[in-house]
PDB file of C-alpha atoms and ligand atoms in Angstrom:
ATOM      1  CA  MET A 240     124.650  25.615  90.577  1.00 49.00           C
ATOM      2  CA  ALA A 241     125.015  28.985  92.327  1.00 50.00           C
ATOM      3  CA  ASN A 242     121.924  31.103  92.835  1.00 47.00           C
ATOM      4  CA  THR A 243     122.539  34.033  90.494  1.00 53.00           C
ATOM      5  CA  ASN A 244     119.502  36.000  91.663  1.00 66.00           C
ATOM      6  CA  LYS A 245     120.708  36.758  95.176  1.00 88.00           C
ATOM      7  CA  TYR A 246     120.842  40.498  94.620  1.00 97.00           C
ATOM      8  CA  THR A 247     118.166  43.038  95.547  1.00 98.00           C
ATOM      9  CA  LEU A 248     116.969  45.182  92.680  1.00 98.00           C
ATOM     10  CA  ILE A 249     116.769  48.809  93.836  1.00 98.00           C
ATOM     11  CA  ASP A 250     113.390  49.997  92.586  1.00 98.00           C
ATOM     12  CA  GLY A 251     113.637  53.727  91.861  1.00 98.00           C
ATOM     13  CA  ARG A 252     110.097  53.877  90.500  1.00 98.00           C
ATOM     14  CA  LYS A 253     108.660  52.525  93.727  1.00 98.00           C
ATOM     15  CA  VAL A 254     110.707  54.872  95.946  1.00 98.00           C
ATOM     16  CA  ALA A 255     109.903  57.831  93.677  1.00 98.00           C
ATOM     17  CA  SER A 256     106.179  57.161  93.911  1.00 97.00           C
ATOM     18  CA  GLU A 257     106.383  56.838  97.725  1.00 98.00           C
ATOM     19  CA  ILE A 258     108.137  60.218  97.922  1.00 98.00           C
ATOM     20  CA  LYS A 259     105.626  61.815  95.544  1.00 98.00           C
ATOM     21  CA  LYS A 260     102.850  60.595  97.824  1.00 98.00           C
ATOM     22  CA  GLU A 261     104.616  62.173 100.842  1.00 98.00           C
ATOM     23  CA  ILE A 262     104.981  65.471  98.951  1.00 98.00           C
ATOM     24  CA  ALA A 263     101.336  65.372  97.808  1.00 98.00           C
ATOM     25  CA  ASP A 264     100.268  64.870 101.454  1.00 98.00           C
ATOM     26  CA  ARG A 265     102.314  67.917 102.460  1.00 98.00           C
ATOM     27  CA  VAL A 266     100.735  69.985  99.650  1.00 98.00           C
ATOM     28  CA  ALA A 267      97.270  68.880 100.778  1.00 98.00           C
ATOM     29  CA  GLU A 268      98.132  70.076 104.284  1.00 97.00           C
ATOM     30  CA  LEU A 269      99.271  73.477 102.940  1.00 97.00           C
ATOM     31  CA  LYS A 270      95.993  73.721 101.020  1.00 97.00           C
ATOM     32  CA  ARG A 271      93.930  72.889 104.103  1.00 97.00           C
ATOM     33  CA  ASN A 272      95.737  75.660 105.973  1.00 96.00           C
ATOM     34  CA  ASN A 273      95.217  78.152 103.129  1.00 96.00           C
ATOM     35  CA  LYS A 274      98.977  78.469 102.631  1.00 96.00           C
ATOM     36  CA  LYS A 275     100.689  79.314  99.370  1.00 96.00           C
ATOM     37  CA  LEU A 276     101.396  76.223  97.250  1.00 98.00           C
ATOM     38  CA  PRO A 277     104.914  75.519  95.922  1.00 98.00           C
ATOM     39  CA  HIS A 278     105.479  76.972  92.453  1.00 98.00           C
ATOM     40  CA  LEU A 279     108.126  75.619  90.056  1.00 98.00           C
ATOM     41  CA  ALA A 280     109.027  77.457  86.846  1.00 98.00           C
ATOM     42  CA  ILE A 281     110.804  75.741  83.968  1.00 98.00           C
ATOM     43  CA  ILE A 282     112.631  77.506  81.154  1.00 98.00           C
ATOM     44  CA  LEU A 283     112.954  75.491  77.943  1.00 98.00           C
ATOM     45  CA  VAL A 284     114.929  76.891  75.018  1.00 98.00           C
ATOM     46  CA  GLY A 285     114.404  75.316  71.580  1.00 96.00           C
ATOM     47  CA  ASP A 286     112.649  72.062  70.764  1.00 93.00           C
ATOM     48  CA  ASP A 287     115.274  69.363  71.355  1.00 91.00           C
ATOM     49  CA  GLY A 288     113.375  66.057  71.639  1.00 88.00           C
ATOM     50  CA  GLY A 289     115.212  64.793  74.724  1.00 88.00           C
ATOM     51  CA  SER A 290     114.774  68.056  76.628  1.00 94.00           C
ATOM     52  CA  THR A 291     111.084  68.280  75.720  1.00 94.00           C
ATOM     53  CA  THR A 292     110.534  64.745  77.058  1.00 91.00           C
ATOM     54  CA  TYR A 293     112.336  65.577  80.327  1.00 93.00           C
ATOM     55  CA  VAL A 294     110.359  68.792  80.739  1.00 97.00           C
ATOM     56  CA  ASP A 295     107.064  66.975  80.047  1.00 96.00           C
ATOM     57  CA  GLY A 296     108.011  64.586  82.870  1.00 95.00           C
ATOM     58  CA  LYS A 297     108.703  67.495  85.239  1.00 97.00           C
ATOM     59  CA  VAL A 298     105.384  69.189  84.416  1.00 98.00           C
ATOM     60  CA  LYS A 299     103.531  65.895  84.908  1.00 97.00           C
ATOM     61  CA  ALA A 300     105.228  65.402  88.294  1.00 97.00           C
ATOM     62  CA  CYS A 301     104.194  68.922  89.411  1.00 98.00           C
ATOM     63  CA  LYS A 302     100.592  68.153  88.477  1.00 98.00           C
ATOM     64  CA  GLU A 303     100.701  64.829  90.334  1.00 98.00           C
ATOM     65  CA  VAL A 304     101.777  66.387  93.633  1.00 98.00           C
ATOM     66  CA  GLY A 305      99.674  69.559  93.301  1.00 98.00           C
ATOM     67  CA  PHE A 306     102.441  72.141  92.735  1.00 98.00           C
ATOM     68  CA  HIS A 307     101.796  75.229  90.674  1.00 98.00           C
ATOM     69  CA  TYR A 308     104.067  75.366  87.644  1.00 98.00           C
ATOM     70  CA  SER A 309     104.955  77.731  84.815  1.00 98.00           C
ATOM     71  CA  LEU A 310     106.559  76.579  81.595  1.00 98.00           C
ATOM     72  CA  LEU A 311     108.374  79.316  79.705  1.00 98.00           C
ATOM     73  CA  ARG A 312     109.374  78.270  76.198  1.00 98.00           C
ATOM     74  CA  PHE A 313     111.710  80.276  73.982  1.00 98.00           C
ATOM     75  CA  ALA A 314     112.911  79.762  70.409  1.00 97.00           C
ATOM     76  CA  ASP A 315     116.523  78.622  70.137  1.00 96.00           C
ATOM     77  CA  THR A 316     117.305  81.951  68.435  1.00 97.00           C
ATOM     78  CA  ILE A 317     116.904  83.807  71.754  1.00 98.00           C
ATOM     79  CA  SER A 318     119.960  85.888  72.698  1.00 97.00           C
ATOM     80  CA  GLU A 319     121.876  85.250  75.901  1.00 98.00           C
ATOM     81  CA  GLU A 320     121.076  88.775  77.034  1.00 98.00           C
ATOM     82  CA  ARG A 321     117.322  88.254  76.680  1.00 98.00           C
ATOM     83  CA  LEU A 322     117.477  84.873  78.382  1.00 98.00           C
ATOM     84  CA  LEU A 323     119.364  86.435  81.311  1.00 98.00           C
ATOM     85  CA  LYS A 324     116.624  89.090  81.551  1.00 98.00           C
ATOM     86  CA  HIS A 325     113.980  86.355  81.840  1.00 98.00           C
ATOM     87  CA  VAL A 326     116.038  84.639  84.540  1.00 98.00           C
ATOM     88  CA  ASP A 327     116.159  87.933  86.393  1.00 98.00           C
ATOM     89  CA  GLN A 328     112.394  88.357  86.098  1.00 98.00           C
ATOM     90  CA  ILE A 329     111.805  84.936  87.636  1.00 98.00           C
ATOM     91  CA  ASN A 330     114.349  85.699  90.364  1.00 98.00           C
ATOM     92  CA  ASN A 331     112.182  88.710  91.251  1.00 98.00           C
ATOM     93  CA  ASP A 332     108.808  86.968  90.939  1.00 98.00           C
ATOM     94  CA  GLU A 333     107.731  86.423  94.530  1.00 96.00           C
ATOM     95  CA  ASP A 334     105.237  83.710  93.668  1.00 97.00           C
ATOM     96  CA  ILE A 335     107.877  81.434  92.099  1.00 98.00           C
ATOM     97  CA  ASP A 336     109.750  79.407  94.719  1.00 98.00           C
ATOM     98  CA  GLY A 337     112.091  77.474  92.480  1.00 98.00           C
ATOM     99  CA  PHE A 338     113.052  77.320  88.827  1.00 97.00           C
ATOM    100  CA  ILE A 339     115.269  75.465  86.429  1.00 98.00           C
ATOM    101  CA  VAL A 340     116.732  76.194  83.036  1.00 98.00           C
ATOM    102  CA  GLN A 341     116.599  72.944  81.106  1.00 97.00           C
ATOM    103  CA  LEU A 342     119.969  71.969  79.601  1.00 96.00           C
ATOM    104  CA  PRO A 343     121.468  71.772  77.058  1.00 95.00           C
ATOM    105  CA  LEU A 344     121.270  75.373  75.843  1.00 97.00           C
ATOM    106  CA  PRO A 345     122.198  76.417  72.282  1.00 96.00           C
ATOM    107  CA  PRO A 346     126.025  76.497  72.046  1.00 96.00           C
ATOM    108  CA  ARG A 347     126.118  80.307  71.667  1.00 95.00           C
ATOM    109  CA  ILE A 348     124.679  80.724  75.157  1.00 98.00           C
ATOM    110  CA  SER A 349     126.963  80.329  78.163  1.00 98.00           C
ATOM    111  CA  VAL A 350     125.542  77.666  80.507  1.00 97.00           C
ATOM    112  CA  GLU A 351     127.772  79.006  83.293  1.00 97.00           C
ATOM    113  CA  ARG A 352     126.507  82.596  82.954  1.00 98.00           C
ATOM    114  CA  VAL A 353     122.853  81.485  82.833  1.00 98.00           C
ATOM    115  CA  THR A 354     122.994  78.994  85.705  1.00 97.00           C
ATOM    116  CA  GLU A 355     124.992  81.408  87.876  1.00 98.00           C
ATOM    117  CA  LYS A 356     122.322  84.080  87.338  1.00 98.00           C
ATOM    118  CA  VAL A 357     119.710  81.919  89.115  1.00 98.00           C
ATOM    119  CA  LEU A 358     119.217  82.989  92.741  1.00 98.00           C
ATOM    120  CA  PRO A 359     120.736  80.199  94.901  1.00 97.00           C
ATOM    121  CA  GLU A 360     117.574  79.960  97.034  1.00 96.00           C
ATOM    122  CA  LYS A 361     115.517  79.323  93.862  1.00 98.00           C
ATOM    123  CA  ASP A 362     118.125  77.039  92.258  1.00 98.00           C
ATOM    124  CA  VAL A 363     116.256  73.741  92.702  1.00 98.00           C
ATOM    125  CA  ASP A 364     118.608  71.933  90.290  1.00 97.00           C
ATOM    126  CA  GLY A 365     121.424  72.804  92.717  1.00 97.00           C
ATOM    127  CA  PHE A 366     123.638  73.927  89.806  1.00 96.00           C
ATOM    128  CA  THR A 367     124.946  77.247  91.208  1.00 97.00           C
ATOM    129  CA  ASN A 368     128.459  77.450  92.613  1.00 96.00           C
ATOM    130  CA  GLU A 369     126.956  78.587  95.907  1.00 96.00           C
ATOM    131  CA  ASN A 370     124.784  75.489  96.286  1.00 97.00           C
ATOM    132  CA  PHE A 371     127.671  73.265  95.125  1.00 96.00           C
ATOM    133  CA  GLY A 372     129.957  74.793  97.734  1.00 95.00           C
ATOM    134  CA  SER A 373     127.324  74.627 100.460  1.00 95.00           C
ATOM    135  CA  ILE A 374     127.442  70.792 100.383  1.00 96.00           C
ATOM    136  CA  THR A 375     130.430  71.042 102.717  1.00 94.00           C
ATOM    137  CA  SER A 376     128.870  73.704 104.956  1.00 94.00           C
ATOM    138  CA  ALA A 377     127.254  72.990 108.296  1.00 90.00           C
ATOM    139  CA  ASN A 378     123.878  73.942 106.855  1.00 89.00           C
ATOM    140  CA  PRO A 379     123.628  72.980 103.166  1.00 88.00           C
ATOM    141  CA  HIS A 380     120.945  74.909 101.211  1.00 87.00           C
ATOM    142  CA  ILE A 381     119.858  72.871  98.239  1.00 95.00           C
ATOM    143  CA  PHE A 382     121.531  69.667  97.107  1.00 96.00           C
ATOM    144  CA  PRO A 383     122.140  69.055  93.391  1.00 96.00           C
ATOM    145  CA  ALA A 384     119.111  67.062  92.237  1.00 95.00           C
ATOM    146  CA  THR A 385     120.588  63.850  90.774  1.00 97.00           C
ATOM    147  CA  PRO A 386     123.109  63.235  93.610  1.00 98.00           C
ATOM    148  CA  PHE A 387     120.340  64.024  96.099  1.00 98.00           C
ATOM    149  CA  GLY A 388     118.186  61.340  94.442  1.00 98.00           C
ATOM    150  CA  VAL A 389     121.031  58.805  94.706  1.00 98.00           C
ATOM    151  CA  MET A 390     121.587  59.575  98.410  1.00 98.00           C
ATOM    152  CA  GLU A 391     117.856  59.250  99.090  1.00 98.00           C
ATOM    153  CA  LEU A 392     117.720  55.910  97.267  1.00 98.00           C
ATOM    154  CA  LEU A 393     120.634  54.587  99.380  1.00 98.00           C
ATOM    155  CA  ARG A 394     118.968  55.870 102.550  1.00 98.00           C
ATOM    156  CA  ARG A 395     115.609  54.270 101.787  1.00 98.00           C
ATOM    157  CA  TYR A 396     117.278  50.920 101.019  1.00 98.00           C
ATOM    158  CA  ASN A 397     119.232  51.165 104.313  1.00 98.00           C
ATOM    159  CA  VAL A 398     122.600  51.155 102.555  1.00 98.00           C
ATOM    160  CA  ASP A 399     124.953  52.397 105.254  1.00 98.00           C
ATOM    161  CA  THR A 400     127.741  54.482 103.693  1.00 98.00           C
ATOM    162  CA  ASN A 401     129.434  55.334 107.004  1.00 98.00           C
ATOM    163  CA  GLY A 402     133.095  54.282 106.765  1.00 98.00           C
ATOM    164  CA  LYS A 403     132.472  52.365 103.521  1.00 98.00           C
ATOM    165  CA  HIS A 404     134.618  52.683 100.431  1.00 98.00           C
ATOM    166  CA  CYS A 405     132.559  54.407  97.734  1.00 99.00           C
ATOM    167  CA  VAL A 406     134.108  54.533  94.277  1.00 99.00           C
ATOM    168  CA  VAL A 407     132.545  57.153  92.005  1.00 99.00           C
ATOM    169  CA  VAL A 408     133.291  56.809  88.298  1.00 98.00           C
ATOM    170  CA  GLY A 409     132.748  60.153  86.552  1.00 98.00           C
ATOM    171  CA  ALA A 410     133.652  63.549  87.986  1.00 98.00           C
ATOM    172  CA  SER A 411     131.190  65.819  86.152  1.00 96.00           C
ATOM    173  CA  ARG A 412     130.268  69.109  87.756  1.00 94.00           C
ATOM    174  CA  LEU A 413     126.554  68.204  87.797  1.00 94.00           C
ATOM    175  CA  VAL A 414     126.718  64.617  89.068  1.00 97.00           C
ATOM    176  CA  GLY A 415     130.041  62.875  89.896  1.00 98.00           C
ATOM    177  CA  ALA A 416     131.762  65.753  91.705  1.00 98.00           C
ATOM    178  CA  PRO A 417     128.854  66.801  93.986  1.00 98.00           C
ATOM    179  CA  LEU A 418     127.900  63.147  94.610  1.00 98.00           C
ATOM    180  CA  SER A 419     131.465  62.406  95.781  1.00 98.00           C
ATOM    181  CA  MET A 420     131.316  65.337  98.179  1.00 98.00           C
ATOM    182  CA  MET A 421     127.906  64.315  99.528  1.00 98.00           C
ATOM    183  CA  LEU A 422     129.064  60.718 100.094  1.00 98.00           C
ATOM    184  CA  ALA A 423     132.075  62.002 102.028  1.00 98.00           C
ATOM    185  CA  GLU A 424     130.237  64.749 103.957  1.00 97.00           C
ATOM    186  CA  GLN A 425     126.691  63.559 104.639  1.00 97.00           C
ATOM    187  CA  GLY A 426     127.483  59.868 104.027  1.00 98.00           C
ATOM    188  CA  ARG A 427     130.780  59.779 105.990  1.00 98.00           C
ATOM    189  CA  ALA A 428     132.253  57.455 103.378  1.00 98.00           C
ATOM    190  CA  THR A 429     135.791  57.077 102.126  1.00 98.00           C
ATOM    191  CA  VAL A 430     135.531  58.189  98.507  1.00 98.00           C
ATOM    192  CA  THR A 431     137.642  57.482  95.436  1.00 98.00           C
ATOM    193  CA  ILE A 432     136.859  59.614  92.375  1.00 98.00           C
ATOM    194  CA  CYS A 433     137.721  58.067  89.011  1.00 98.00           C
ATOM    195  CA  HIS A 434     137.540  59.939  85.717  1.00 96.00           C
ATOM    196  CA  LYS A 435     138.634  59.682  82.113  1.00 93.00           C
ATOM    197  CA  TYR A 436     142.311  60.099  83.091  1.00 96.00           C
ATOM    198  CA  THR A 437     142.230  57.251  85.637  1.00 98.00           C
ATOM    199  CA  LYS A 438     144.752  54.506  84.867  1.00 98.00           C
ATOM    200  CA  ASP A 439     143.621  50.901  85.379  1.00 98.00           C
ATOM    201  CA  LEU A 440     139.998  51.738  86.261  1.00 98.00           C
ATOM    202  CA  ALA A 441     139.250  48.123  87.270  1.00 98.00           C
ATOM    203  CA  SER A 442     141.892  48.197  90.042  1.00 98.00           C
ATOM    204  CA  HIS A 443     139.802  50.959  91.690  1.00 98.00           C
ATOM    205  CA  THR A 444     136.291  49.672  90.965  1.00 98.00           C
ATOM    206  CA  ARG A 445     137.229  46.244  92.407  1.00 98.00           C
ATOM    207  CA  GLN A 446     137.842  47.870  95.787  1.00 98.00           C
ATOM    208  CA  ALA A 447     134.371  49.428  95.987  1.00 99.00           C
ATOM    209  CA  ASP A 448     131.887  48.491  98.699  1.00 99.00           C
ATOM    210  CA  ILE A 449     129.543  50.838  96.832  1.00 99.00           C
ATOM    211  CA  LEU A 450     130.195  51.626  93.163  1.00 99.00           C
ATOM    212  CA  LEU A 451     128.462  54.637  91.606  1.00 99.00           C
ATOM    213  CA  VAL A 452     128.878  55.223  87.876  1.00 98.00           C
ATOM    214  CA  ALA A 453     127.959  58.364  85.941  1.00 98.00           C
ATOM    215  CA  VAL A 454     129.886  58.645  82.700  1.00 97.00           C
ATOM    216  CA  GLY A 455     127.451  57.944  79.847  1.00 96.00           C
ATOM    217  CA  LYS A 456     129.353  54.979  78.331  1.00 97.00           C
ATOM    218  CA  PRO A 457     126.984  52.017  77.991  1.00 97.00           C
ATOM    219  CA  GLY A 458     128.341  48.797  79.461  1.00 97.00           C
ATOM    220  CA  LEU A 459     131.628  50.361  80.735  1.00 98.00           C
ATOM    221  CA  ILE A 460     131.550  48.352  83.989  1.00 98.00           C
ATOM    222  CA  THR A 461     131.664  44.582  83.530  1.00 98.00           C
ATOM    223  CA  GLY A 462     131.443  41.693  85.991  1.00 98.00           C
ATOM    224  CA  ASP A 463     135.232  41.248  86.263  1.00 98.00           C
ATOM    225  CA  MET A 464     135.541  44.861  87.534  1.00 98.00           C
ATOM    226  CA  VAL A 465     133.536  44.451  90.777  1.00 98.00           C
ATOM    227  CA  LYS A 466     133.915  42.426  93.952  1.00 98.00           C
ATOM    228  CA  GLU A 467     131.337  40.027  95.429  1.00 98.00           C
ATOM    229  CA  GLY A 468     128.674  41.726  97.548  1.00 98.00           C
ATOM    230  CA  VAL A 469     129.089  45.223  96.054  1.00 98.00           C
ATOM    231  CA  VAL A 470     126.200  47.717  95.877  1.00 98.00           C
ATOM    232  CA  VAL A 471     126.054  49.201  92.362  1.00 99.00           C
ATOM    233  CA  ILE A 472     124.332  52.476  91.464  1.00 98.00           C
ATOM    234  CA  ASP A 473     124.129  53.070  87.719  1.00 98.00           C
ATOM    235  CA  ILE A 474     123.490  56.740  86.892  1.00 98.00           C
ATOM    236  CA  GLY A 475     124.180  56.440  83.162  1.00 96.00           C
ATOM    237  CA  THR A 476     121.306  56.919  80.737  1.00 93.00           C
ATOM    238  CA  THR A 477     122.444  56.827  77.137  1.00 94.00           C
ATOM    239  CA  ARG A 478     119.981  56.600  74.270  1.00 91.00           C
ATOM    240  CA  VAL A 479     120.965  53.807  71.919  1.00 93.00           C
ATOM    241  CA  GLU A 480     119.170  52.998  68.686  1.00 94.00           C
ATOM    242  CA  ASP A 481     116.636  50.213  69.124  1.00 94.00           C
ATOM    243  CA  THR A 482     114.394  49.387  66.190  1.00 95.00           C
ATOM    244  CA  THR A 483     112.270  47.049  68.331  1.00 95.00           C
ATOM    245  CA  LYS A 484     111.012  50.096  70.265  1.00 93.00           C
ATOM    246  CA  GLU A 485     108.309  52.370  68.872  1.00 91.00           C
ATOM    247  CA  ARG A 486     110.304  55.466  69.858  1.00 89.00           C
ATOM    248  CA  GLY A 487     113.399  54.076  68.085  1.00 92.00           C
ATOM    249  CA  PHE A 488     115.766  53.947  71.067  1.00 93.00           C
ATOM    250  CA  SER A 489     116.233  52.379  74.462  1.00 93.00           C
ATOM    251  CA  LEU A 490     118.073  53.666  77.529  1.00 93.00           C
ATOM    252  CA  LYS A 491     121.325  51.984  78.486  1.00 96.00           C
ATOM    253  CA  GLY A 492     123.234  52.346  81.735  1.00 97.00           C
ATOM    254  CA  ASP A 493     127.002  52.436  82.249  1.00 98.00           C
ATOM    255  CA  VAL A 494     126.913  49.009  83.880  1.00 98.00           C
ATOM    256  CA  ASP A 495     126.719  45.716  81.975  1.00 98.00           C
ATOM    257  CA  PHE A 496     123.835  44.466  84.103  1.00 98.00           C
ATOM    258  CA  ASP A 497     123.961  40.788  83.079  1.00 98.00           C
ATOM    259  CA  SER A 498     127.598  40.229  84.098  1.00 98.00           C
ATOM    260  CA  VAL A 499     127.612  42.592  87.123  1.00 98.00           C
ATOM    261  CA  ALA A 500     124.276  41.831  88.867  1.00 98.00           C
ATOM    262  CA  PRO A 501     125.116  38.231  89.916  1.00 97.00           C
ATOM    263  CA  LYS A 502     128.035  39.572  92.025  1.00 98.00           C
ATOM    264  CA  CYS A 503     126.003  42.342  93.707  1.00 98.00           C
ATOM    265  CA  SER A 504     124.138  42.523  96.979  1.00 98.00           C
ATOM    266  CA  MET A 505     122.071  45.362  95.458  1.00 98.00           C
ATOM    267  CA  ILE A 506     121.934  47.028  92.043  1.00 98.00           C
ATOM    268  CA  THR A 507     119.859  49.686  90.253  1.00 98.00           C
ATOM    269  CA  PRO A 508     118.393  48.819  86.852  1.00 98.00           C
ATOM    270  CA  VAL A 509     118.338  51.211  83.881  1.00 97.00           C
ATOM    271  CA  PRO A 510     115.656  52.334  83.302  1.00 96.00           C
ATOM    272  CA  GLY A 511     113.767  52.368  86.613  1.00 97.00           C
ATOM    273  CA  GLY A 512     116.656  52.984  89.026  1.00 97.00           C
ATOM    274  CA  VAL A 513     118.166  56.428  89.528  1.00 97.00           C
ATOM    275  CA  GLY A 514     116.225  58.057  86.651  1.00 95.00           C
ATOM    276  CA  PRO A 515     112.824  58.362  88.397  1.00 95.00           C
ATOM    277  CA  MET A 516     114.577  59.824  91.450  1.00 97.00           C
ATOM    278  CA  THR A 517     115.949  62.924  89.698  1.00 95.00           C
ATOM    279  CA  ILE A 518     112.522  64.453  89.066  1.00 96.00           C
ATOM    280  CA  VAL A 519     111.466  63.617  92.600  1.00 97.00           C
ATOM    281  CA  SER A 520     114.594  65.396  93.921  1.00 98.00           C
ATOM    282  CA  LEU A 521     113.524  68.446  91.991  1.00 98.00           C
ATOM    283  CA  LEU A 522     110.125  68.271  93.715  1.00 98.00           C
ATOM    284  CA  MET A 523     111.771  67.824  97.148  1.00 98.00           C
ATOM    285  CA  ASN A 524     114.039  70.809  96.482  1.00 98.00           C
ATOM    286  CA  THR A 525     111.073  72.925  95.325  1.00 98.00           C
ATOM    287  CA  LEU A 526     109.117  72.042  98.467  1.00 98.00           C
ATOM    288  CA  LYS A 527     112.136  73.002 100.582  1.00 97.00           C
ATOM    289  CA  ALA A 528     112.585  76.281  98.673  1.00 97.00           C
ATOM    290  CA  ALA A 529     108.865  77.046  99.145  1.00 97.00           C
ATOM    291  CA  GLU A 530     109.023  76.328 102.873  1.00 94.00           C
ATOM    292  CA  GLN A 531     111.998  78.674 103.177  1.00 91.00           C
ATOM    293  CA  ASN A 532     110.473  81.348 100.923  1.00 82.00           C
ATOM    294  CA  THR A 533     109.844  84.271 103.253  1.00 70.00           C
ATOM    295  CA  ARG A 534     109.304  86.805 100.482  1.00 63.00           C
TER     296      ARG A 534
HETATM  297  N1  LIG B 138     119.219  68.258  81.269  1.00 67.63           N
HETATM  298  C1  LIG B 138     119.444  66.955  81.549  1.00 67.63           C
HETATM  299  N2  LIG B 138     119.276  66.741  82.873  1.00 67.63           N
HETATM  300  C2  LIG B 138     118.972  67.934  83.426  1.00 67.63           C
HETATM  301  C3  LIG B 138     118.676  68.349  84.766  1.00 67.63           C
HETATM  302  O1  LIG B 138     118.705  67.577  85.728  1.00 67.63           O
HETATM  303  N3  LIG B 138     118.382  69.664  84.905  1.00 67.63           N
HETATM  304  C4  LIG B 138     118.371  70.536  83.886  1.00 67.63           C
HETATM  305  N4  LIG B 138     118.083  71.809  84.133  1.00 67.63           N
HETATM  306  N5  LIG B 138     118.642  70.181  82.633  1.00 67.63           N
HETATM  307  C5  LIG B 138     118.937  68.882  82.411  1.00 67.63           C
END
């Protein structure tokens, strides 16, 4: 019988904790030299459960590495105009190196107007058009956080993307689109971008040396859709009801792990794969913003 456990499980938790340790060491060095410590501000509008959990995780990560942080909470009745004023205030606050506006925002508020108001050098989520466009520049400023986490995970597991065929499923502005550009630019890969209009998705995914999926459809990719030896990066995290869990849900990736993993050389689990890397990317971006903060 074939050995079905030949794949390497890519351990995002382990890599994330190694990077946090590296960042904490750097903060300790800044402290020893009486330098200003990195300061991350987080804007949270409303009390959506998912967003509050994410923000709690970001605050905890700041504490772990020794960053200063500010959490600014507003009721979901706040007007767009007032929110934009707060963004402006943080833009002008010299002590704050980086900040994020946690999404989603209430539907009346334009995400585009709010995210574009953030100064690109403080945009540690990498959401602004300027940071998105700078991926293809000779000197990129700040990489979008989730794609940055994926690239770092590949790098630390010595997955060489140079000349490989990467197939990205999902072309969202926050994940799939910038990730595709980073794989082509920094990773020197040949990249196919698939999205909801793609015909015969499996004919593309089967060609992938590295398959990266970010669509939010649990179990979309099944074993018959990948070739032997593929590296699979599952960026999906959908909450599905799970009465066996105290919190009432579990997280499901876009990849049907049980049928796909036996064909892989490497694969990320959900949870514990890409997820832990996104917060760490935010910390790496904040450290970079702080080191470049000459104000
Ligand atoms: N909501 C879900 N993920 C994210 C993220 O990475 N950044 C922000 N700002 N909001 C989010």
